[in-house]
mmCIF file of C-alpha atoms in Angstrom:
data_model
loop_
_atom_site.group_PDB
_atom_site.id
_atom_site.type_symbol
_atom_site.label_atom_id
_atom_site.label_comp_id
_atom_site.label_asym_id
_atom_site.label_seq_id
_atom_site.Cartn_x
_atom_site.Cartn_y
_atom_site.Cartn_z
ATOM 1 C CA UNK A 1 -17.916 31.111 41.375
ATOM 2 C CA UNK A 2 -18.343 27.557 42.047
ATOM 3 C CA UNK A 3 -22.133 27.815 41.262
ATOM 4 C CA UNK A 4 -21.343 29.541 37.717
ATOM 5 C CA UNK A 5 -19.238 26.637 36.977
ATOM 6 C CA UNK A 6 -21.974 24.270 37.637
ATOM 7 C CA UNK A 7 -24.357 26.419 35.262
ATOM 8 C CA UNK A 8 -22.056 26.647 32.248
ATOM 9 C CA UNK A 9 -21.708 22.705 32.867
ATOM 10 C CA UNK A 10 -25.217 22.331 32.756
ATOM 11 C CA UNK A 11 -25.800 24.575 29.684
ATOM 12 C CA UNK A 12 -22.908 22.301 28.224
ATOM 13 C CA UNK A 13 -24.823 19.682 28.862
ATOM 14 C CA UNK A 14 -28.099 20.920 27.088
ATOM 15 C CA UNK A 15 -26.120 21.997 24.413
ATOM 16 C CA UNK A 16 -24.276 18.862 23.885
ATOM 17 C CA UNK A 17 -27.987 16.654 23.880
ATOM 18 C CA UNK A 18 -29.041 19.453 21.603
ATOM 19 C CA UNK A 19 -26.316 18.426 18.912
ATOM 20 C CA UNK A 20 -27.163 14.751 19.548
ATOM 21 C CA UNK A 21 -30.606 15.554 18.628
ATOM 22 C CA UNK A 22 -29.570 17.301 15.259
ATOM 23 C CA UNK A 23 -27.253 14.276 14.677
ATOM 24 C CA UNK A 24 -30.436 11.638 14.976
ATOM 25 C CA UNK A 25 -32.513 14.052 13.228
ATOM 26 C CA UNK A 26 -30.160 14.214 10.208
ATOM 27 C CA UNK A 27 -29.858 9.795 10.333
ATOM 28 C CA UNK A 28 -32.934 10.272 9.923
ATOM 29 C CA UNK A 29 -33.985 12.353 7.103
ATOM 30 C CA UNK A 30 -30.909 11.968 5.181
ATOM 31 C CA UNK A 31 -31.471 10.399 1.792
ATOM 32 C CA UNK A 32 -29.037 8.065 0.895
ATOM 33 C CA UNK A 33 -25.987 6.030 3.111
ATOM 34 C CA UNK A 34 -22.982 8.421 2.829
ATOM 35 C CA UNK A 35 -25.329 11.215 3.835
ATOM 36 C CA UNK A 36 -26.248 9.494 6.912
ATOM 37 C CA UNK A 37 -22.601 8.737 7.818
ATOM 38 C CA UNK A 38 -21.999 12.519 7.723
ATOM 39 C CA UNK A 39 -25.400 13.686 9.487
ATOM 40 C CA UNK A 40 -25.470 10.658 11.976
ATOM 41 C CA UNK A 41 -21.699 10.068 13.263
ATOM 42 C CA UNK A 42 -20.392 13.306 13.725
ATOM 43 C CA UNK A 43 -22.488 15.508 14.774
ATOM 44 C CA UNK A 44 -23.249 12.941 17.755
ATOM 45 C CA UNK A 45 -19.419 13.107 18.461
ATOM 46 C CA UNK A 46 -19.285 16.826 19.149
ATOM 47 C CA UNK A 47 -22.587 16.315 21.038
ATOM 48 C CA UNK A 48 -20.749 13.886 23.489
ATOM 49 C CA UNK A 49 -17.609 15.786 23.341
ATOM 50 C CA UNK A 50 -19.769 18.692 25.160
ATOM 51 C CA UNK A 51 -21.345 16.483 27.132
ATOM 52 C CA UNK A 52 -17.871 15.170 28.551
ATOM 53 C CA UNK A 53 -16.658 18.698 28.757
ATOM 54 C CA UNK A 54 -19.654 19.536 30.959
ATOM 55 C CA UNK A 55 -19.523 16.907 33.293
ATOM 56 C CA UNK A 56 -16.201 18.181 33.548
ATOM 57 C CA UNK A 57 -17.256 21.503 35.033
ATOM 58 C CA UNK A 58 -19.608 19.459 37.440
ATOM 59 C CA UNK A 59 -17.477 17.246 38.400
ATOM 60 C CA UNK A 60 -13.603 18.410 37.996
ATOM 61 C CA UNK A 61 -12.179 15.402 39.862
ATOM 62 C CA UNK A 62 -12.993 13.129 37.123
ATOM 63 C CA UNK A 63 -11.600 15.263 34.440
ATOM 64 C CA UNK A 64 -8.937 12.894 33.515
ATOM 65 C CA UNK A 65 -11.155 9.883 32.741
ATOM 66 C CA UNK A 66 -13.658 11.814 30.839
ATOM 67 C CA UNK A 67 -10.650 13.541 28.900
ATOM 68 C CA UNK A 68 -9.670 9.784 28.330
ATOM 69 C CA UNK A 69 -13.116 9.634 26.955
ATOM 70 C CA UNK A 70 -12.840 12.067 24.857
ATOM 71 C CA UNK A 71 -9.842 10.969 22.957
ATOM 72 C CA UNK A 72 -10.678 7.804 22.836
ATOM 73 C CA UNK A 73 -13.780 9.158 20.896
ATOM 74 C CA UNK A 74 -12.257 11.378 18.261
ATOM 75 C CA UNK A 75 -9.977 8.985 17.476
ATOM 76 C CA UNK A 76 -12.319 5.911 17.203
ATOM 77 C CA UNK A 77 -15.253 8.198 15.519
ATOM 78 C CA UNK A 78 -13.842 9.074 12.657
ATOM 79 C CA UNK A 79 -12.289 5.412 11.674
ATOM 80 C CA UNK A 80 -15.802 3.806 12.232
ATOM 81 C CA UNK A 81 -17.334 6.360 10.065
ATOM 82 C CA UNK A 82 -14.879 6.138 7.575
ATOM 83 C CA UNK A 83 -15.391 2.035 7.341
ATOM 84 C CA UNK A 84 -18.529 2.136 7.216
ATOM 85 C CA UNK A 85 -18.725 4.721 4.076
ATOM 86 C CA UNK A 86 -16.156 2.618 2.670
ATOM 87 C CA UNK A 87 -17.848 -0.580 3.028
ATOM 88 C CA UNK A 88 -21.227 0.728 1.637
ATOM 89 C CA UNK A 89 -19.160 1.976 -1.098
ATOM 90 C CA UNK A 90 -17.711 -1.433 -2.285
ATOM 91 C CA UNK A 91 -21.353 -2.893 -1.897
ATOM 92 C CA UNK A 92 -22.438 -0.660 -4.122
ATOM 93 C CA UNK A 93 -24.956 1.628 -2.258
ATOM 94 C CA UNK A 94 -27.257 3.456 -3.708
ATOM 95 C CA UNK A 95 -26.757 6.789 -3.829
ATOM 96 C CA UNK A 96 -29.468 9.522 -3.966
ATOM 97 C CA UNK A 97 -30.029 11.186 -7.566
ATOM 98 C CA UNK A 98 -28.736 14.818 -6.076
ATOM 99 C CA UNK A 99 -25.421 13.170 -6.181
ATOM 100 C CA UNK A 100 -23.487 15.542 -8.583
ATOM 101 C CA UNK A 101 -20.067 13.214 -9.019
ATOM 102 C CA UNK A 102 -18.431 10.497 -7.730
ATOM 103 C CA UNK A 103 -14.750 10.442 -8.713
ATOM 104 C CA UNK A 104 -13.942 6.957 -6.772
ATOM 105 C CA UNK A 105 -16.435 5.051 -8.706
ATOM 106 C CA UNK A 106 -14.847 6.249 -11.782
ATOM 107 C CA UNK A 107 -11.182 5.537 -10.607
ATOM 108 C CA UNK A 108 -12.703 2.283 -9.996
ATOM 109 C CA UNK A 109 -14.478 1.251 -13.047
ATOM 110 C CA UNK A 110 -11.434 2.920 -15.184
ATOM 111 C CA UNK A 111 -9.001 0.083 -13.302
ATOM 112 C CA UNK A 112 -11.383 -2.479 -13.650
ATOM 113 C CA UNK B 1 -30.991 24.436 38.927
ATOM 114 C CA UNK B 2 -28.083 21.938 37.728
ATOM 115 C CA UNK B 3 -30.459 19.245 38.233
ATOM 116 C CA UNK B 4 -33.281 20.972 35.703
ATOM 117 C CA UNK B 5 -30.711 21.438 32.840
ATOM 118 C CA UNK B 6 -29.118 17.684 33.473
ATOM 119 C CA UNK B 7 -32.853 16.364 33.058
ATOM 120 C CA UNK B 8 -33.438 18.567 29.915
ATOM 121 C CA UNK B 9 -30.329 17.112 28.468
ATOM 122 C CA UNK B 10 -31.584 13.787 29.499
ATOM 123 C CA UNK B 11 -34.736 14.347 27.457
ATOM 124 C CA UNK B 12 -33.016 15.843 24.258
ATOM 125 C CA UNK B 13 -30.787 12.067 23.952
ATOM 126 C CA UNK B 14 -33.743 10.492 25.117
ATOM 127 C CA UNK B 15 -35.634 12.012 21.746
ATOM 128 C CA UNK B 16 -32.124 11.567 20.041
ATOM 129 C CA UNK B 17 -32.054 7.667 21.012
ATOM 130 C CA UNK B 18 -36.062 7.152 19.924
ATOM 131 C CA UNK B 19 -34.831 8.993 16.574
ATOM 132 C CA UNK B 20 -31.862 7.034 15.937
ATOM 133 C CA UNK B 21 -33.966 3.650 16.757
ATOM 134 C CA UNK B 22 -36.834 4.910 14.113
ATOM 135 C CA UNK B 23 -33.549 4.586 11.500
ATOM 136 C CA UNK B 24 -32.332 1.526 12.935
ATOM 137 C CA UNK B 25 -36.120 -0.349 12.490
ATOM 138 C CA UNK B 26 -36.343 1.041 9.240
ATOM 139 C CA UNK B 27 -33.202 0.280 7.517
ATOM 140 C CA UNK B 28 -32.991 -0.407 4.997
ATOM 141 C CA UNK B 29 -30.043 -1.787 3.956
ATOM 142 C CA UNK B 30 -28.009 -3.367 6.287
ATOM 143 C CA UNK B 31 -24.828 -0.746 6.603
ATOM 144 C CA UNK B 32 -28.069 2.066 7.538
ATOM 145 C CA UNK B 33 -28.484 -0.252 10.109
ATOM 146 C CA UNK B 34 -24.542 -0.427 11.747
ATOM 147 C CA UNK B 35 -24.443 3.178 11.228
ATOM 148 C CA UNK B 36 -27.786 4.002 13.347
ATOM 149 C CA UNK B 37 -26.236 1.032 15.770
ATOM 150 C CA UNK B 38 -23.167 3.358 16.228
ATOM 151 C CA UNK B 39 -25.407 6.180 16.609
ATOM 152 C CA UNK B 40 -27.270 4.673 19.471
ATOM 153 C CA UNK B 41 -23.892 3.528 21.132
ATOM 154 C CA UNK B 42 -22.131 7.507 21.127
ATOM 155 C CA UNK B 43 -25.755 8.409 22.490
ATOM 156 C CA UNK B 44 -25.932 5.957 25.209
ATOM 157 C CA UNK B 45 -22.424 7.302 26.535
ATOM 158 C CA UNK B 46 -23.792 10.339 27.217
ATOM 159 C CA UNK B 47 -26.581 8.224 29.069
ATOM 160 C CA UNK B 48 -24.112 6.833 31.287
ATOM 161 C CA UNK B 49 -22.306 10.496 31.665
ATOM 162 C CA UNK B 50 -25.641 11.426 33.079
ATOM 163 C CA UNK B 51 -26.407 9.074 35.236
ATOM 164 C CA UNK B 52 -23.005 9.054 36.917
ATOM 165 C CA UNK B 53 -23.922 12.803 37.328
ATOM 166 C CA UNK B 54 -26.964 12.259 38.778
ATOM 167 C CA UNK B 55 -25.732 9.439 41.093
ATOM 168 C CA UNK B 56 -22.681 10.626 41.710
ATOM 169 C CA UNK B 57 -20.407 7.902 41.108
ATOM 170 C CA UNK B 58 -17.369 8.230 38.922
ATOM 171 C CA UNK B 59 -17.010 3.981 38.567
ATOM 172 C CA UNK B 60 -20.010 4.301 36.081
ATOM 173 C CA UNK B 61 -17.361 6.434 33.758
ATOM 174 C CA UNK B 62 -15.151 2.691 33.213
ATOM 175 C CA UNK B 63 -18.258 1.532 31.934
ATOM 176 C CA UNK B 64 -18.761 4.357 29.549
ATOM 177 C CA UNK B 65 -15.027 3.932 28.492
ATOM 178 C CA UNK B 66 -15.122 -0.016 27.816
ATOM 179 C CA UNK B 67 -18.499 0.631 26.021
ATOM 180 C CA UNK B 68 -17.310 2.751 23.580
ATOM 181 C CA UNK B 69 -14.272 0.271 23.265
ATOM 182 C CA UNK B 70 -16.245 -2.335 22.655
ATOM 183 C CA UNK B 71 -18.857 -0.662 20.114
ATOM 184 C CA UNK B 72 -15.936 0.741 17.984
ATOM 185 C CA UNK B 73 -14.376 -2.864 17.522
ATOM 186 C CA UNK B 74 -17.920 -4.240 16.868
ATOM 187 C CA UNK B 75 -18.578 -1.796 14.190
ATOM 188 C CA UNK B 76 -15.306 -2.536 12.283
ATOM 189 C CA UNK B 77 -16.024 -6.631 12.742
ATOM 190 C CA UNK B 78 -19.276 -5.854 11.155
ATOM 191 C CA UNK B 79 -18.304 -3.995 8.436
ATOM 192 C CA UNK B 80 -15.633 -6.010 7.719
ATOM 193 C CA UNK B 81 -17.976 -8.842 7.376
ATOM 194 C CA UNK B 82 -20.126 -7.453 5.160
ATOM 195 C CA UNK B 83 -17.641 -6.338 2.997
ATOM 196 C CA UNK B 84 -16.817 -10.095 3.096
ATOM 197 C CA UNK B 85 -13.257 -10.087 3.906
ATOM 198 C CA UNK B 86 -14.050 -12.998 6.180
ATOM 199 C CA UNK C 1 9.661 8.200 6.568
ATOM 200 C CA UNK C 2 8.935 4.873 7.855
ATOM 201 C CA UNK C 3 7.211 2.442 5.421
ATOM 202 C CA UNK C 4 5.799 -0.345 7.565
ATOM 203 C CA UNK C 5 9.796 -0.755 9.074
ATOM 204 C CA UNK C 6 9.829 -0.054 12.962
ATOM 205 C CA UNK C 7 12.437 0.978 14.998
ATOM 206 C CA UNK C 8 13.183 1.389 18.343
ATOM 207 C CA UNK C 9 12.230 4.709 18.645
ATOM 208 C CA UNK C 10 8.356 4.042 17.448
ATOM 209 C CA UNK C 11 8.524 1.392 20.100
ATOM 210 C CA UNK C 12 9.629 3.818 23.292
ATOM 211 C CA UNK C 13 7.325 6.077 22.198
ATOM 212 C CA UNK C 14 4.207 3.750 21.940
ATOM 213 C CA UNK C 15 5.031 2.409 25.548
ATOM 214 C CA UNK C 16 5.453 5.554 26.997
ATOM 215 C CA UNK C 17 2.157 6.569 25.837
ATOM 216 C CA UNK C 18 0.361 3.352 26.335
ATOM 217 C CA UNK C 19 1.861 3.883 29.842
ATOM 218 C CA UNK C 20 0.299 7.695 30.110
ATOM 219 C CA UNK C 21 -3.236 6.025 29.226
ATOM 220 C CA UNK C 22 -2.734 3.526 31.742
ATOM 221 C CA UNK C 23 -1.620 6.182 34.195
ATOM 222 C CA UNK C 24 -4.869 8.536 33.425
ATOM 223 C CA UNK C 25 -6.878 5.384 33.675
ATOM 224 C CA UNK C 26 -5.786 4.472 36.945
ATOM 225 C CA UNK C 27 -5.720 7.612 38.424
ATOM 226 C CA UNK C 28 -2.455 6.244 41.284
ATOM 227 C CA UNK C 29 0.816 6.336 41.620
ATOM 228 C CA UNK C 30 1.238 3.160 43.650
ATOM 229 C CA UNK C 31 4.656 0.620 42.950
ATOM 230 C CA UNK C 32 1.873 -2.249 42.356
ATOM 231 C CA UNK C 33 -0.035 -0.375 39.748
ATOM 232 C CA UNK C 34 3.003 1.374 37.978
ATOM 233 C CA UNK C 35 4.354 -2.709 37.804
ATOM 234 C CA UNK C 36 1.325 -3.875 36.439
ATOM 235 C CA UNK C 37 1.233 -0.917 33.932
ATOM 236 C CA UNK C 38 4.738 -1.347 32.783
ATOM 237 C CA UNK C 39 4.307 -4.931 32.277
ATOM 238 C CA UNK C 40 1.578 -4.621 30.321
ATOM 239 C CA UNK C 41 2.599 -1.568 28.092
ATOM 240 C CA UNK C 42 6.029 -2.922 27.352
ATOM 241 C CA UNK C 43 4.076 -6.315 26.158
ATOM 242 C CA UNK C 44 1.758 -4.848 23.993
ATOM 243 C CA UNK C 45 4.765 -2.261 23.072
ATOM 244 C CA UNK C 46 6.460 -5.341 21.709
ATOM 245 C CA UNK C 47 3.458 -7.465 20.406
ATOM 246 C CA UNK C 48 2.610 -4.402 18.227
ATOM 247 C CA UNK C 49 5.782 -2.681 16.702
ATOM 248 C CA UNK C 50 4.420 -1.583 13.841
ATOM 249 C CA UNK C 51 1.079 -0.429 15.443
ATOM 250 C CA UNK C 52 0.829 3.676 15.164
ATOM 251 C CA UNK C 53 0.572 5.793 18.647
ATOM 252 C CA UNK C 54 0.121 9.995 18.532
ATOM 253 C CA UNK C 55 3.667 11.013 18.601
ATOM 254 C CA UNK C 56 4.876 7.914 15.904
ATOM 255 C CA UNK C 57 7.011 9.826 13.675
ATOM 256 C CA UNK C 58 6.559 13.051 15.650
ATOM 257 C CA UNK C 59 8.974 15.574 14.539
ATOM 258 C CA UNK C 60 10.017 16.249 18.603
ATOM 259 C CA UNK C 61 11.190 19.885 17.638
ATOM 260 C CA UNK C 62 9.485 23.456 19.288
ATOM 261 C CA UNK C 63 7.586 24.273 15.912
ATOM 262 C CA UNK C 64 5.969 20.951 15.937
ATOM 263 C CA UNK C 65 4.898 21.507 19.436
ATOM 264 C CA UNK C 66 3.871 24.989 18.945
ATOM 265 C CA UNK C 67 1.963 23.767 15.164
ATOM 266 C CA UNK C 68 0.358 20.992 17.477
ATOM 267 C CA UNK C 69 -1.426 23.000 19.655
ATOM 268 C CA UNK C 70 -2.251 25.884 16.897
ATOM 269 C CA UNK C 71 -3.622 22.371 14.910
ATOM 270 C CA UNK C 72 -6.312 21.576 17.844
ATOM 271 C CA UNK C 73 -7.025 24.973 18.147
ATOM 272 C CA UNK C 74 -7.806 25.189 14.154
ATOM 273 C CA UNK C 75 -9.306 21.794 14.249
ATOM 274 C CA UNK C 76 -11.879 22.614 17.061
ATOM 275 C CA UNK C 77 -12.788 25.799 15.963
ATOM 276 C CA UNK C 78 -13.891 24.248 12.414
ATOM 277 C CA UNK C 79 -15.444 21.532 14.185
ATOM 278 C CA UNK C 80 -17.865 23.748 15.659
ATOM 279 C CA UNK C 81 -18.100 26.011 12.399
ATOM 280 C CA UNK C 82 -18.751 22.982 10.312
ATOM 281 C CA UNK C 83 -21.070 21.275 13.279
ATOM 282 C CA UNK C 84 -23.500 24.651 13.034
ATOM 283 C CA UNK C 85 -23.462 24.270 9.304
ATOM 284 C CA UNK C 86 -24.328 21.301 9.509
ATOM 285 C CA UNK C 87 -27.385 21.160 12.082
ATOM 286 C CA UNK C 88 -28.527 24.192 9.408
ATOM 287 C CA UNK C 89 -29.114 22.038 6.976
ATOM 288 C CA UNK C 90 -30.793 19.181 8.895
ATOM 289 C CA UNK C 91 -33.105 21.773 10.514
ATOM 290 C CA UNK C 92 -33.839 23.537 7.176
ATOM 291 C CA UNK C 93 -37.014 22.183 5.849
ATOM 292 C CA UNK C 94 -36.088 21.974 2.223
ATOM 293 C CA UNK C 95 -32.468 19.699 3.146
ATOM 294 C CA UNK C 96 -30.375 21.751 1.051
ATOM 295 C CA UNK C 97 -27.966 19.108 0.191
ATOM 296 C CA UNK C 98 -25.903 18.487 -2.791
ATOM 297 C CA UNK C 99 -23.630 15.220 -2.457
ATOM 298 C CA UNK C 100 -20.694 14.358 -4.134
ATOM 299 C CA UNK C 101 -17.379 12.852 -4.220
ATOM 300 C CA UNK C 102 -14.497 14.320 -5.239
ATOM 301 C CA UNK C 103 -10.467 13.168 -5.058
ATOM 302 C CA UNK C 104 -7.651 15.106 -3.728
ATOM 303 C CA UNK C 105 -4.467 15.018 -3.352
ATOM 304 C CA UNK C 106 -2.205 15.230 -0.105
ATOM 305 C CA UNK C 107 1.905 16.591 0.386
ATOM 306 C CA UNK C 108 2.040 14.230 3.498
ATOM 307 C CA UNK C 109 4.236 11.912 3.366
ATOM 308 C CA UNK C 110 4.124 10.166 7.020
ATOM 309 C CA UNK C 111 1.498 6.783 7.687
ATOM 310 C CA UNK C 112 0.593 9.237 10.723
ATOM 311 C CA UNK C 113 1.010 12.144 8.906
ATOM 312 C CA UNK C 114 -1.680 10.916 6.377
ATOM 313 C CA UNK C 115 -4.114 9.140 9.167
ATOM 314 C CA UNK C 116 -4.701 12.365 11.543
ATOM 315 C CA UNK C 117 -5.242 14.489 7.815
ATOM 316 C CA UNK C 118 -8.514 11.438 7.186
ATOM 317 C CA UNK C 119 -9.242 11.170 10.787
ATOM 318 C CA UNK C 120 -9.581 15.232 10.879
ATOM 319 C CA UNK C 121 -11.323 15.450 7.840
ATOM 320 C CA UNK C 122 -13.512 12.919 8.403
ATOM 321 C CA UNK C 123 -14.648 14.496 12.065
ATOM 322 C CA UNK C 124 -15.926 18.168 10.498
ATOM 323 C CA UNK C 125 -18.872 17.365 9.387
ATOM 324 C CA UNK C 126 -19.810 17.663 5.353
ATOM 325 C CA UNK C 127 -16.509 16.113 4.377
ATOM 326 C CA UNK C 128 -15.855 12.155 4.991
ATOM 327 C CA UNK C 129 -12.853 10.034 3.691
ATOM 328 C CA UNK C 130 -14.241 7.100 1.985
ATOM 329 C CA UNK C 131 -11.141 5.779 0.516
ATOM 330 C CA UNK C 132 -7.649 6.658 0.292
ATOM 331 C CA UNK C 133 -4.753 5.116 -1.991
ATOM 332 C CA UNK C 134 -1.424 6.289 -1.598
ATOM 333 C CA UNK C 135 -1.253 10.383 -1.934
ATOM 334 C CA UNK C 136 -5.008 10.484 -2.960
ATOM 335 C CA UNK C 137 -8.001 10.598 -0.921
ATOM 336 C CA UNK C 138 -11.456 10.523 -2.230
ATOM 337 C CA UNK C 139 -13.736 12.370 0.044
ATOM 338 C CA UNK C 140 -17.679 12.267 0.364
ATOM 339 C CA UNK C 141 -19.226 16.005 0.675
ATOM 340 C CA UNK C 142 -22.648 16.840 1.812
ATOM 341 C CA UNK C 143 -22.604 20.262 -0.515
ATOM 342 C CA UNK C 144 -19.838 19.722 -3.279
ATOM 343 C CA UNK C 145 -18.143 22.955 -3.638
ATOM 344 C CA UNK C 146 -15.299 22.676 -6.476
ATOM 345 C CA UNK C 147 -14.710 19.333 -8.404
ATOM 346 C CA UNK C 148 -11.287 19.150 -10.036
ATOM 347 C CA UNK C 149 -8.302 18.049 -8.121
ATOM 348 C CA UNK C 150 -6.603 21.049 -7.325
ATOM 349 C CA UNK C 151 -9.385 23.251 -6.261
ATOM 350 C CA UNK C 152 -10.907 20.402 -4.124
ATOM 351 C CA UNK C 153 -7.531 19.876 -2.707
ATOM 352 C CA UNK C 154 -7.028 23.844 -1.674
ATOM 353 C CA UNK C 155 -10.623 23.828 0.059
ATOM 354 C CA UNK C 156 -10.733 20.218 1.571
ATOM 355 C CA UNK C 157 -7.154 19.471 2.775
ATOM 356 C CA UNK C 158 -4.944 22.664 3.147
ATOM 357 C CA UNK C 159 -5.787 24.310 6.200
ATOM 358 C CA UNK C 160 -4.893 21.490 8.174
ATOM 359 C CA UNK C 161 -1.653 19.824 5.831
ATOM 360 C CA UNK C 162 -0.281 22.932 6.681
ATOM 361 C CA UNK C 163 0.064 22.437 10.164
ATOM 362 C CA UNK C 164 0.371 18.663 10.033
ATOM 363 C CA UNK C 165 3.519 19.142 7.755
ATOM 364 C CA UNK C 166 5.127 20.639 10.477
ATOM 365 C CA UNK C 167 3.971 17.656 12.757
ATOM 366 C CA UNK C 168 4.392 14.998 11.301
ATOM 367 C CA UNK C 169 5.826 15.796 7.742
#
């Protein structure tokens, strides 16, 4: 029992790295800013939400502090991310030429 | 057999982290840059997950915690800033 | 709703959960620590009245307990549908990606209400707030799906205002 815990921990962890992986991989070939954001911050926060979750099963005693962790995470992640997006929007970021619409920059220009 | 799938999952950040850094070097504008930075930080968390694992010692998990404090209230100085509210 | 006003209710509730973190932090139960705690919570409980904990303007009633935890459970499992979609596309040689960003248009009413529907929209992947003004939210997609309000609105924002409602209203 206590040894299938520790495997499904460990597979957690692989799986968790594995989404961290996906998450650099997309930073990286994403085209434009936003697209980053999305690929890049996310996608790393489920990875280390997994992560957490399997040093959980390894380690049960210090379940509260990696919970702690973990909330702290999903509720800081999503802020940063949405900053940042916001930010690169007011500078004026270039966005790449799939981009099909962009409703906020025409809100914007119809105020200005 | 715990040990071989923690060092696996070492190795897939590790490649994560040297991915992340190859967006950080290259840019190019200075927002790519904060985002890879808070990339790097939610990657280097689950460094210090391992290596409490591997060591065994559940202090290193305060460190993890104040890091990702810290990070997060970086990030939002630094985006404030260059949004120029201040 | 609460516009920015506080009131002693938002207060008790902020210290009693900035004294849970401290409690899950420390890991004890000893008089020193649960001193030091209080001290500190009720502080920062008073420094930041206006400041927004998880159960401000929580409806305290069984349905928004029992919509709570059907929320999480609805919000992880489209994390992880939306996570796999997601490491699709990066894997996919061709990045199959068609940005956009489209504005919709919430029923919540609550500050908190309104900050857990961005937070949990931003955290699936494909679908990040940029900006959000009053009842509208403009939202960056990785693969635009519909564009006008209403349509973005029923594929973006409904399946979790519905439980939120009940939450937070």
């Amino acid at each position: 029992m206590g040894l299938l815990i520790d495997i499904i921990g460990g597979l957690l962890l692989v799986g968790g790295a594995a989404f961290l992986l996906f998450g650099s991989l997309g930073l990286l070939r994403m085209p434009d800013v936003f697209n980053r954001i999305q690929a890049g911050t996310k996608t790393t926060t489920l990875g280390t939400l997994l992560t957490l979750a399997g040093a959980a099963c390894l380690q049960p005693a210090w379940g509260w502090k990696l919970l702690l962790i973990g909330v702290f995470l999903i509720f800081t992640n999503p802020v940063s991310a949405q900053v940042l997006a916001n930010t690169a929007h007011r500078r004026g970021a270039q966005k790449t030429p799939l981009t099909k619409i962009d409703r906020l920059a025409e809100d914007r220009e119809g105020k200005a | 057999m715990v040990e071989v799938l923690i060092a696996i999952a070492g190795t897939l950040a590790g490649l994560a982290f040297l991915l992340a850094l190859a967006r950080f070097v290259r840019g190019p504008s200075r927002v790519d840059r904060v985002v890879a930075f808070d990339v790097l930080t939610v990657i280097a968390i689950t460094f210090i997950v391992l290596v409490a694992l591997v060591e065994n010692r559940g202090v290193y998990l305060d460190a993890a915690l104040v890091y990702a404090l810290l990070s997060f209230l970086g990030v939002i100085a630094i985006a404030r800033y260059l949004e120029g509210r201040f | 709703m609460s516009k920015g006003k506080s009131t002693v209710r938002d207060t008790v509730i902020l210290f009693a959960t900035l004294m849970l973190f401290w409690l899950m932090l420390s890991g004890k139960l000893d008089t020193d620590v649960l001193i030091v705690g209080a001290v500190a919570s009720l502080i920062i409980a008073l420094l930041y009245r206006d400041g927004l904990s998880f159960f401000t303007e929580f409806r305290f009633t069984p349905q928004a307990f029992v919509a709570g935890f059907r929320y999480y459970g609805y919000f992880l499992r489209e994390l992880f549908k939306s996570n796999l979609k997601m490491a699709a596309i990066v894997l996919s040689p061709s990045l199959p990606i068609t940005p956009g960003i489209v504005k919709v248009r919430t029923r919540l009413k609550s500050r908190m209400g309104r900050l857990m529907l961005a937070n949990s929209i931003t955290l699936t992947p494909g679908t990040l707030t940029v900006e959000m003004a009053g009842e509208w939210l403009y939202i960056h997609c990785v693969t635009v799906g519909a564009t006008d309000i209403e349509a973005a609105t029923a594929e973006i924002v409904s399946g979790f205002e519905s439980y939120l409602e009940v939450m937070y209203g």
